[in-house]
Coordinates of C-alpha atoms and ligand atoms in Angstrom, one line a residue:
M1 CA 6.5 -23.1 38.2
L2 CA 5.0 -26.1 36.3
L3 CA 5.4 -25.6 32.6
N4 CA 3.5 -27.3 29.8
I5 CA 5.0 -27.6 26.3
C6 CA 2.9 -27.6 23.2
K7 CA 3.8 -28.0 19.6
A8 CA 2.2 -26.0 16.8
K9 CA 3.6 -27.2 13.5
N10 CA 7.2 -27.6 14.5
C11 CA 7.2 -24.4 16.5
Y12 CA 7.6 -25.0 20.3
F13 CA 6.5 -22.6 22.9
F14 CA 5.9 -22.6 26.6
L15 CA 2.8 -21.8 28.6
A16 CA 2.6 -21.2 32.3
A17 CA 0.1 -23.8 33.6
T18 CA -2.1 -21.0 34.9
D19 CA -2.6 -19.7 31.3
W20 CA -4.2 -23.0 30.0
P21 CA -7.8 -22.5 31.0
L22 CA -7.6 -19.0 29.5
I23 CA -6.6 -20.0 26.0
W24 CA -7.2 -23.7 25.4
D25 CA -11.0 -23.5 24.8
F26 CA -11.4 -23.3 21.0
I27 CA -11.6 -25.2 17.7
I28 CA -10.5 -22.7 15.1
M29 CA -12.9 -21.6 12.4
I30 CA -11.8 -19.9 9.1
T31 CA -14.6 -17.6 8.0
K32 CA -15.4 -14.6 5.9
D33 CA -18.2 -13.5 8.3
L34 CA -17.4 -10.1 9.6
N35 CA -20.1 -10.2 12.2
L36 CA -18.7 -13.3 13.8
A37 CA -15.4 -11.6 14.1
I38 CA -17.0 -8.5 15.6
E39 CA -18.9 -10.7 18.1
Q40 CA -15.6 -12.3 19.3
L41 CA -13.8 -8.9 19.6
Q42 CA -16.7 -7.4 21.6
K43 CA -16.5 -10.3 24.0
E44 CA -12.8 -9.3 24.6
E45 CA -11.7 -12.4 22.7
L46 CA -9.0 -12.5 20.0
I47 CA -9.4 -13.2 16.3
A48 CA -6.8 -13.4 13.4
M49 CA -7.3 -10.5 11.0
P50 CA -6.1 -10.3 7.4
T51 CA -3.9 -7.4 6.4
E52 CA -2.0 -6.9 3.2
T53 CA 1.3 -7.6 5.0
V54 CA 0.7 -10.6 7.3
Y55 CA -2.2 -11.9 9.4
G56 CA -2.5 -10.2 12.8
L57 CA -3.6 -11.6 16.1
A58 CA -6.1 -8.9 17.0
G59 CA -7.8 -7.7 20.1
N60 CA -9.4 -4.5 21.6
I61 CA -6.6 -2.1 22.7
Y62 CA -8.8 -1.0 25.6
S63 CA -9.4 -4.5 27.0
E64 CA -6.7 -5.6 29.4
K65 CA -8.0 -9.2 29.1
A66 CA -7.7 -9.2 25.3
I67 CA -4.2 -7.6 25.4
R68 CA -2.9 -10.1 28.0
K69 CA -4.2 -12.9 25.8
I70 CA -2.2 -11.6 22.9
F71 CA 1.0 -11.8 24.9
A72 CA 0.1 -15.2 26.4
L73 CA -0.9 -16.8 23.1
K74 CA 2.2 -15.6 21.3
E75 CA 4.4 -16.2 24.3
R76 CA 5.7 -12.7 23.6
P77 CA 7.6 -10.8 26.3
L78 CA 5.7 -7.9 27.8
F79 CA 8.5 -5.5 27.0
N80 CA 7.7 -5.8 23.2
P81 CA 5.0 -3.3 22.3
L82 CA 2.1 -3.8 19.9
I83 CA 1.0 -1.9 16.8
V84 CA -2.4 -0.2 17.0
H85 CA -4.5 -0.6 13.8
T86 CA -7.1 1.9 12.8
Y87 CA -9.1 2.8 9.6
A88 CA -8.6 6.6 9.1
V89 CA -6.1 9.4 9.7
S90 CA -8.8 11.3 11.4
Q91 CA -8.7 8.7 14.2
L92 CA -5.1 9.5 15.0
E93 CA -6.0 12.4 17.3
H94 CA -7.4 9.9 19.8
F95 CA -4.1 8.1 20.1
V96 CA -1.2 10.6 19.6
R97 CA -0.1 13.9 21.1
H98 CA 1.9 15.2 18.2
I99 CA 2.4 14.4 14.5
P100 CA 5.7 15.6 13.1
A101 CA 5.4 17.3 9.6
K102 CA 7.3 14.5 8.0
A103 CA 5.0 11.9 9.6
K104 CA 2.0 13.7 8.0
L105 CA 3.8 13.5 4.6
L106 CA 4.4 9.8 5.0
A107 CA 0.8 9.1 6.2
A108 CA -0.6 11.0 3.2
A109 CA 1.6 9.1 0.8
F110 CA 1.4 5.6 2.2
W111 CA -1.8 5.1 4.2
P112 CA -3.8 3.0 4.0
G113 CA -0.7 0.8 3.6
S114 CA 2.3 -1.1 4.9
L115 CA 3.8 1.7 6.9
T116 CA 3.8 1.9 10.7
L117 CA 4.5 5.3 12.3
V118 CA 5.8 5.5 15.9
L119 CA 4.4 8.7 17.5
P120 CA 4.2 10.3 21.0
K121 CA 1.2 8.6 22.7
K122 CA -1.7 10.0 24.6
S123 CA -2.2 8.7 28.1
T124 CA -5.5 7.1 27.0
I125 CA -3.5 4.4 25.2
P126 CA -2.9 1.6 27.8
D127 CA 0.7 1.1 28.9
L128 CA 0.3 -2.6 28.4
V129 CA -0.1 -2.0 24.6
T130 CA 3.0 0.1 24.3
A131 CA 5.0 -1.8 26.9
G132 CA 5.3 1.3 29.0
K133 CA 6.8 3.5 26.3
D134 CA 5.6 7.0 25.8
T135 CA 5.2 6.3 22.0
V136 CA 2.6 4.3 20.2
A137 CA 3.0 2.5 16.8
V138 CA 0.1 3.1 14.5
R139 CA -0.9 1.7 11.1
I140 CA -3.8 1.9 8.7
P141 CA -3.8 -1.5 6.9
N142 CA -4.6 -1.5 3.1
H143 CA -6.8 -4.6 3.1
P144 CA -10.6 -4.2 2.4
V145 CA -11.6 -6.8 5.0
A146 CA -9.4 -5.2 7.7
L147 CA -10.6 -1.7 6.9
A148 CA -14.3 -2.9 7.0
L149 CA -13.7 -4.6 10.3
L150 CA -12.0 -1.6 11.9
E151 CA -14.6 0.8 10.7
K152 CA -17.4 -1.2 12.3
L153 CA -15.8 -1.4 15.7
D154 CA -15.8 1.4 18.2
F155 CA -12.3 0.6 19.3
P156 CA -9.0 0.1 17.5
L157 CA -7.2 -3.2 17.3
A158 CA -3.8 -4.1 18.7
A159 CA -2.3 -6.8 16.3
P160 CA 1.1 -8.4 16.2
S161 CA 1.7 -11.0 13.6
A162 CA -0.3 -14.1 14.3
N163 CA 2.5 -16.5 15.0
P164 CA 4.2 -17.8 18.2
F165 CA 7.0 -15.5 19.1
G166 CA 10.0 -15.9 16.9
C167 CA 8.3 -18.1 14.3
I168 CA 7.6 -17.4 10.6
S169 CA 4.8 -14.9 10.2
P170 CA 1.5 -16.2 8.7
T171 CA 0.4 -15.0 5.2
S172 CA -2.7 -17.3 4.8
P173 CA -5.6 -18.3 7.1
Q174 CA -4.2 -21.9 7.1
H175 CA -0.8 -20.8 8.5
V176 CA -2.7 -19.2 11.4
A177 CA -4.9 -22.3 11.9
D178 CA -1.8 -24.5 11.9
Y179 CA -0.2 -22.4 14.7
F180 CA -3.3 -21.9 16.9
Q181 CA -5.6 -24.8 16.2
D182 CA -7.5 -25.0 19.5
Q183 CA -6.4 -21.7 21.1
L184 CA -8.2 -19.2 18.9
A185 CA -11.9 -19.1 17.9
L186 CA -11.6 -17.5 14.5
V187 CA -9.5 -16.5 11.5
L188 CA -11.2 -13.9 9.4
D189 CA -10.5 -15.0 5.9
G190 CA -9.0 -12.3 3.6
G191 CA -7.1 -14.6 1.3
A192 CA -3.4 -14.7 0.9
C193 CA -1.6 -11.5 2.0
K194 CA -0.6 -9.5 -1.1
N195 CA 2.6 -7.9 0.2
G196 CA 3.7 -10.8 2.3
I197 CA 6.2 -9.2 4.7
E198 CA 5.5 -6.9 7.7
S199 CA 5.1 -3.1 7.5
T200 CA 8.1 -0.8 7.5
I201 CA 8.4 1.0 10.9
I202 CA 9.4 4.7 11.1
G203 CA 9.9 6.6 14.4
F204 CA 10.8 10.2 14.9
E205 CA 13.6 11.9 16.7
N206 CA 13.7 15.7 16.8
E207 CA 11.0 15.6 14.1
E208 CA 13.3 13.6 11.8
P209 CA 12.3 10.1 10.5
V210 CA 14.3 7.2 11.9
L211 CA 14.1 3.6 10.5
Y212 CA 13.0 1.1 13.1
R213 CA 12.2 -1.9 10.9
L214 CA 12.7 -2.6 7.2
G215 CA 9.5 -3.9 5.6
S216 CA 7.0 -3.9 2.9
I217 CA 7.6 -0.3 1.7
P218 CA 11.1 0.1 0.4
L219 CA 13.3 2.8 1.9
E220 CA 13.8 4.3 -1.5
A221 CA 10.0 5.0 -1.8
L222 CA 10.0 6.7 1.7
I223 CA 13.0 8.8 0.9
E224 CA 11.4 10.1 -2.3
V225 CA 8.6 11.5 -0.1
V226 CA 10.5 12.9 3.0
G227 CA 14.1 13.0 2.0
P228 CA 16.9 11.3 4.1
I229 CA 15.9 8.8 6.8
I230 CA 18.2 8.2 9.8
I231 CA 19.5 4.6 9.9
K232 CA 21.2 3.7 13.1
N233 CA 23.3 0.8 13.9
K234 CA 21.6 -2.2 15.5
K235 CA 22.7 -1.4 19.0
E236 CA 21.3 2.1 18.8
I237 CA 18.0 1.0 17.3
A238 CA 17.4 -1.7 19.9
P239 CA 16.0 0.4 22.8
N240 CA 13.4 2.1 20.5
A241 CA 12.3 -1.0 18.6
P242 CA 12.5 -3.7 21.2
G243 CA 11.0 -6.3 18.9
M244 CA 14.0 -6.2 16.5
L245 CA 15.7 -9.3 17.9
A246 CA 18.5 -11.0 15.9
R247 CA 16.6 -14.3 15.6
H248 CA 13.0 -14.0 14.4
Y249 CA 10.8 -15.1 11.5
A250 CA 12.6 -18.5 11.9
P251 CA 11.8 -21.9 10.5
N252 CA 12.3 -24.9 12.8
T253 CA 14.7 -26.4 10.2
S254 CA 18.3 -25.1 10.2
T255 CA 18.4 -22.3 7.7
Y256 CA 21.3 -20.7 5.9
L257 CA 21.5 -17.5 3.9
V258 CA 24.3 -17.6 1.2
D259 CA 25.5 -15.7 -1.8
N260 CA 26.4 -18.8 -3.9
I261 CA 24.1 -21.8 -3.4
E262 CA 26.1 -24.1 -5.7
S263 CA 29.4 -23.8 -3.8
F264 CA 27.7 -23.8 -0.4
I265 CA 25.8 -27.1 -0.8
K266 CA 28.8 -29.0 -2.3
D267 CA 30.0 -29.4 1.3
F268 CA 26.8 -31.3 2.3
P269 CA 26.5 -34.2 -0.1
D270 CA 24.5 -36.4 2.3
Q271 CA 22.0 -33.8 3.5
R272 CA 18.4 -33.5 2.3
I273 CA 18.4 -29.8 1.2
G274 CA 15.5 -27.4 0.3
L275 CA 16.5 -24.3 -1.6
L276 CA 14.9 -20.9 -1.6
Q277 CA 16.1 -19.0 -4.7
F278 CA 15.3 -15.6 -6.1
Q279 CA 15.0 -16.1 -9.9
K280 CA 16.5 -19.4 -11.1
A281 CA 16.1 -22.9 -9.8
F282 CA 19.2 -25.0 -9.2
T283 CA 19.3 -28.8 -8.8
A284 CA 21.8 -31.2 -7.4
S285 CA 21.6 -34.8 -6.0
N286 CA 21.3 -33.5 -2.5
V287 CA 18.5 -31.0 -3.4
V288 CA 15.0 -32.3 -2.5
I289 CA 13.1 -29.2 -3.6
S290 CA 13.9 -25.9 -5.0
K291 CA 11.5 -22.9 -4.6
V292 CA 11.9 -19.9 -6.8
L293 CA 10.5 -16.6 -5.4
S294 CA 10.1 -14.8 -8.7
P295 CA 11.2 -16.1 -12.1
T296 CA 11.0 -12.6 -13.6
G297 CA 13.1 -11.0 -10.7
D298 CA 10.2 -9.0 -9.4
F299 CA 10.9 -8.0 -5.7
K300 CA 7.2 -7.6 -4.9
E301 CA 6.4 -11.1 -6.1
A302 CA 9.3 -12.4 -4.1
A303 CA 8.2 -10.7 -0.9
A304 CA 4.6 -12.0 -1.4
K305 CA 5.9 -15.6 -1.7
L306 CA 8.7 -15.4 1.0
Y307 CA 6.9 -16.7 4.1
A308 CA 4.6 -19.1 2.3
S309 CA 7.7 -20.7 0.8
L310 CA 9.5 -20.9 4.1
H311 CA 6.4 -22.5 5.7
E312 CA 6.2 -25.0 2.9
L313 CA 9.9 -25.9 3.2
D314 CA 9.7 -26.1 6.9
R315 CA 7.0 -28.8 6.7
L316 CA 9.2 -31.2 4.7
S317 CA 11.5 -32.5 7.5
L318 CA 14.6 -31.4 5.5
D319 CA 18.1 -31.4 7.0
M320 CA 18.5 -27.8 6.0
I321 CA 17.0 -24.9 4.1
V322 CA 19.5 -22.8 2.0
A323 CA 18.3 -19.4 0.9
E324 CA 19.9 -17.2 -1.7
R325 CA 20.7 -13.6 -0.8
L326 CA 18.8 -11.1 -3.0
P327 CA 20.2 -7.9 -4.5
D328 CA 20.6 -5.5 -1.6
R329 CA 18.2 -2.8 -2.8
D330 CA 14.5 -2.0 -2.8
L331 CA 12.4 -4.8 -1.3
G332 CA 15.4 -7.1 -1.7
K333 CA 16.9 -5.3 1.3
S334 CA 13.8 -6.1 3.4
I335 CA 13.7 -9.7 2.3
N336 CA 17.4 -10.1 3.1
D337 CA 16.7 -8.6 6.6
R338 CA 14.0 -11.2 7.2
L339 CA 16.2 -14.1 5.9
T340 CA 19.2 -12.9 8.0
R341 CA 17.0 -13.1 11.2
A342 CA 15.5 -16.4 10.1
T343 CA 19.0 -17.9 9.8
K344 CA 20.4 -16.7 13.1
K345 CA 21.2 -19.5 15.5
K346 CA 19.1 -19.9 18.7
Ligands
LIG1 O1 2.7 -5.6 9.1 C1 2.8 -5.5 10.3 O2 3.3 -4.5 10.9 C2 2.0 -6.6 11.1 C3 0.5 -6.5 10.8 C4 -0.3 -7.5 11.5 O3 0.1 -5.2 11.0 N1 2.3 -6.5 12.5 C5 3.5 -6.8 13.0 O4 3.5 -6.7 14.4 O5 4.4 -7.1 12.4 P1 4.6 -7.3 15.3 O6 4.1 -7.1 16.7 O7 4.9 -8.6 14.9 O8 5.8 -6.3 15.1 C6 5.7 -5.0 15.6 C7 7.0 -4.3 15.8 C8 7.8 -5.0 17.0 O9 9.1 -5.1 16.6 C9 7.6 -3.9 18.1 O10 8.7 -3.9 19.0 C10 7.6 -2.6 17.3 O11 6.8 -3.0 16.2 N2 6.9 -1.6 18.0 C11 5.6 -1.5 18.4 N3 5.4 -0.4 19.2 C12 6.5 0.3 19.2 C13 6.9 1.5 19.8 N4 6.1 2.3 20.5 N5 8.2 1.9 19.6 C14 9.1 1.1 18.9 N6 8.7 0.0 18.3 C15 7.5 -0.5 18.5
LIG2 MG1 6.0 -10.4 14.3

C-alpha cells in the first residue's frame, strides 16, 4: 500500500494514504474556550485536553469514528487500549462490572488524580477502546479544565497522551501543536501540566493490586493506602499492559541514561552534548547545554520539568542527550522508568 511520510517536529510517523482525507483538514487553534471544545467533541472530532499529568488526545468513547481517529492520528497499534476519563466516582457503575475493595480505597485516596485503575468492563464499553480486553482503564483527572469539560459532556473521553506513538508526551499546548499542526482542530489550553508524567496504572488480580505502569503517584504512597502491591517482571506484565513497550517517550536525538555523567561524556570529546541532570549542572567543552530538573532535589519539580526539558533538548540538533539517573525511590523511580524507555534503541 502507498504510504506517505510526514514529519512533526523530528518525530516521523507513517500514514496509510487512505487516512489522509480523514485527518489532514485543520489548522490547529490553542484556546481556553470550553464551548469550542465541546462542539468539536459532539461532532465526533478530536481535541487535545489538558490534564495534570500530560495532554491527552481526546474523543467520545462511544463514537467509532472518533476512536479510530485517535489510533490513526497517533499511529498507535489497535492492540493498545485507551484510558477512559470521567469526572466522578459515581460514573464508574456505567463502565465497570466490579470494583475490588482495594480499588475503592485507592479511588477514595487518589481521585481526582494521577491514578488509573484497570477494572472488569461492562459490555457497553466499545471493544475498540479496550482493544478487545475484558477490562477497562479508568481515570478521573485532577485538572479543573478537564473536570469542567467532562462534567459538561454526556459521554466520557478516551484519551491517550497527545503525541505520535513512541514520542515524548506533551506537557504544554505548544508541544501538542508542534506534533499535530494541521491534523487537529483544537488544543484546550489548561497551561503547563503540573505533574508532568503520566498516571500510575494499577490492575487487579484475585482482588489484589498489581502495578501495570509506574507514574505520577509514587508506589510508596499507594502502598501506604492498600498495603503491598504486586510487581511482576516485565514479561509477566506485558500481556496485561500492552502499551508498556521497551522504547517509548523517546526523543529523536540519541539519548543515554547514566549514573556518572562526567566519566561518560569524556569518551565523546567531539560531540555536541545536551545534559539532563537532577540537581547540579555540569559543564565541559563538549557540553552545549545543561538542564537541571530540580536544584533543590525535589522529585515533584523534576517530574514536572522532565518532558518539557526533553522536548527542548530534542529541538537543538545535538549529537546526543545524556541524562543522569535519579535516586531509585519515590518519583525518582517513575522518572528513571521513563528515561530508560526514552533511551532504548529503535
Ligand atoms: O496520565 C495519563 O494516564 C495520560 C492522560 C492523558 O490521562 N494518558 C496516557 O494514556 O498516558 P496512554 O494511552 O498514553 O497510556 C495508557 C496506558 C497504555 O500503556 C495502555 O496499554 C494501558 O494504559 N491500558 C489502557 N487500558 C488498559 C487495560 N484495559 N489493561 C491494561 N492496560 C491498559
Ligand atoms: Mg502515551
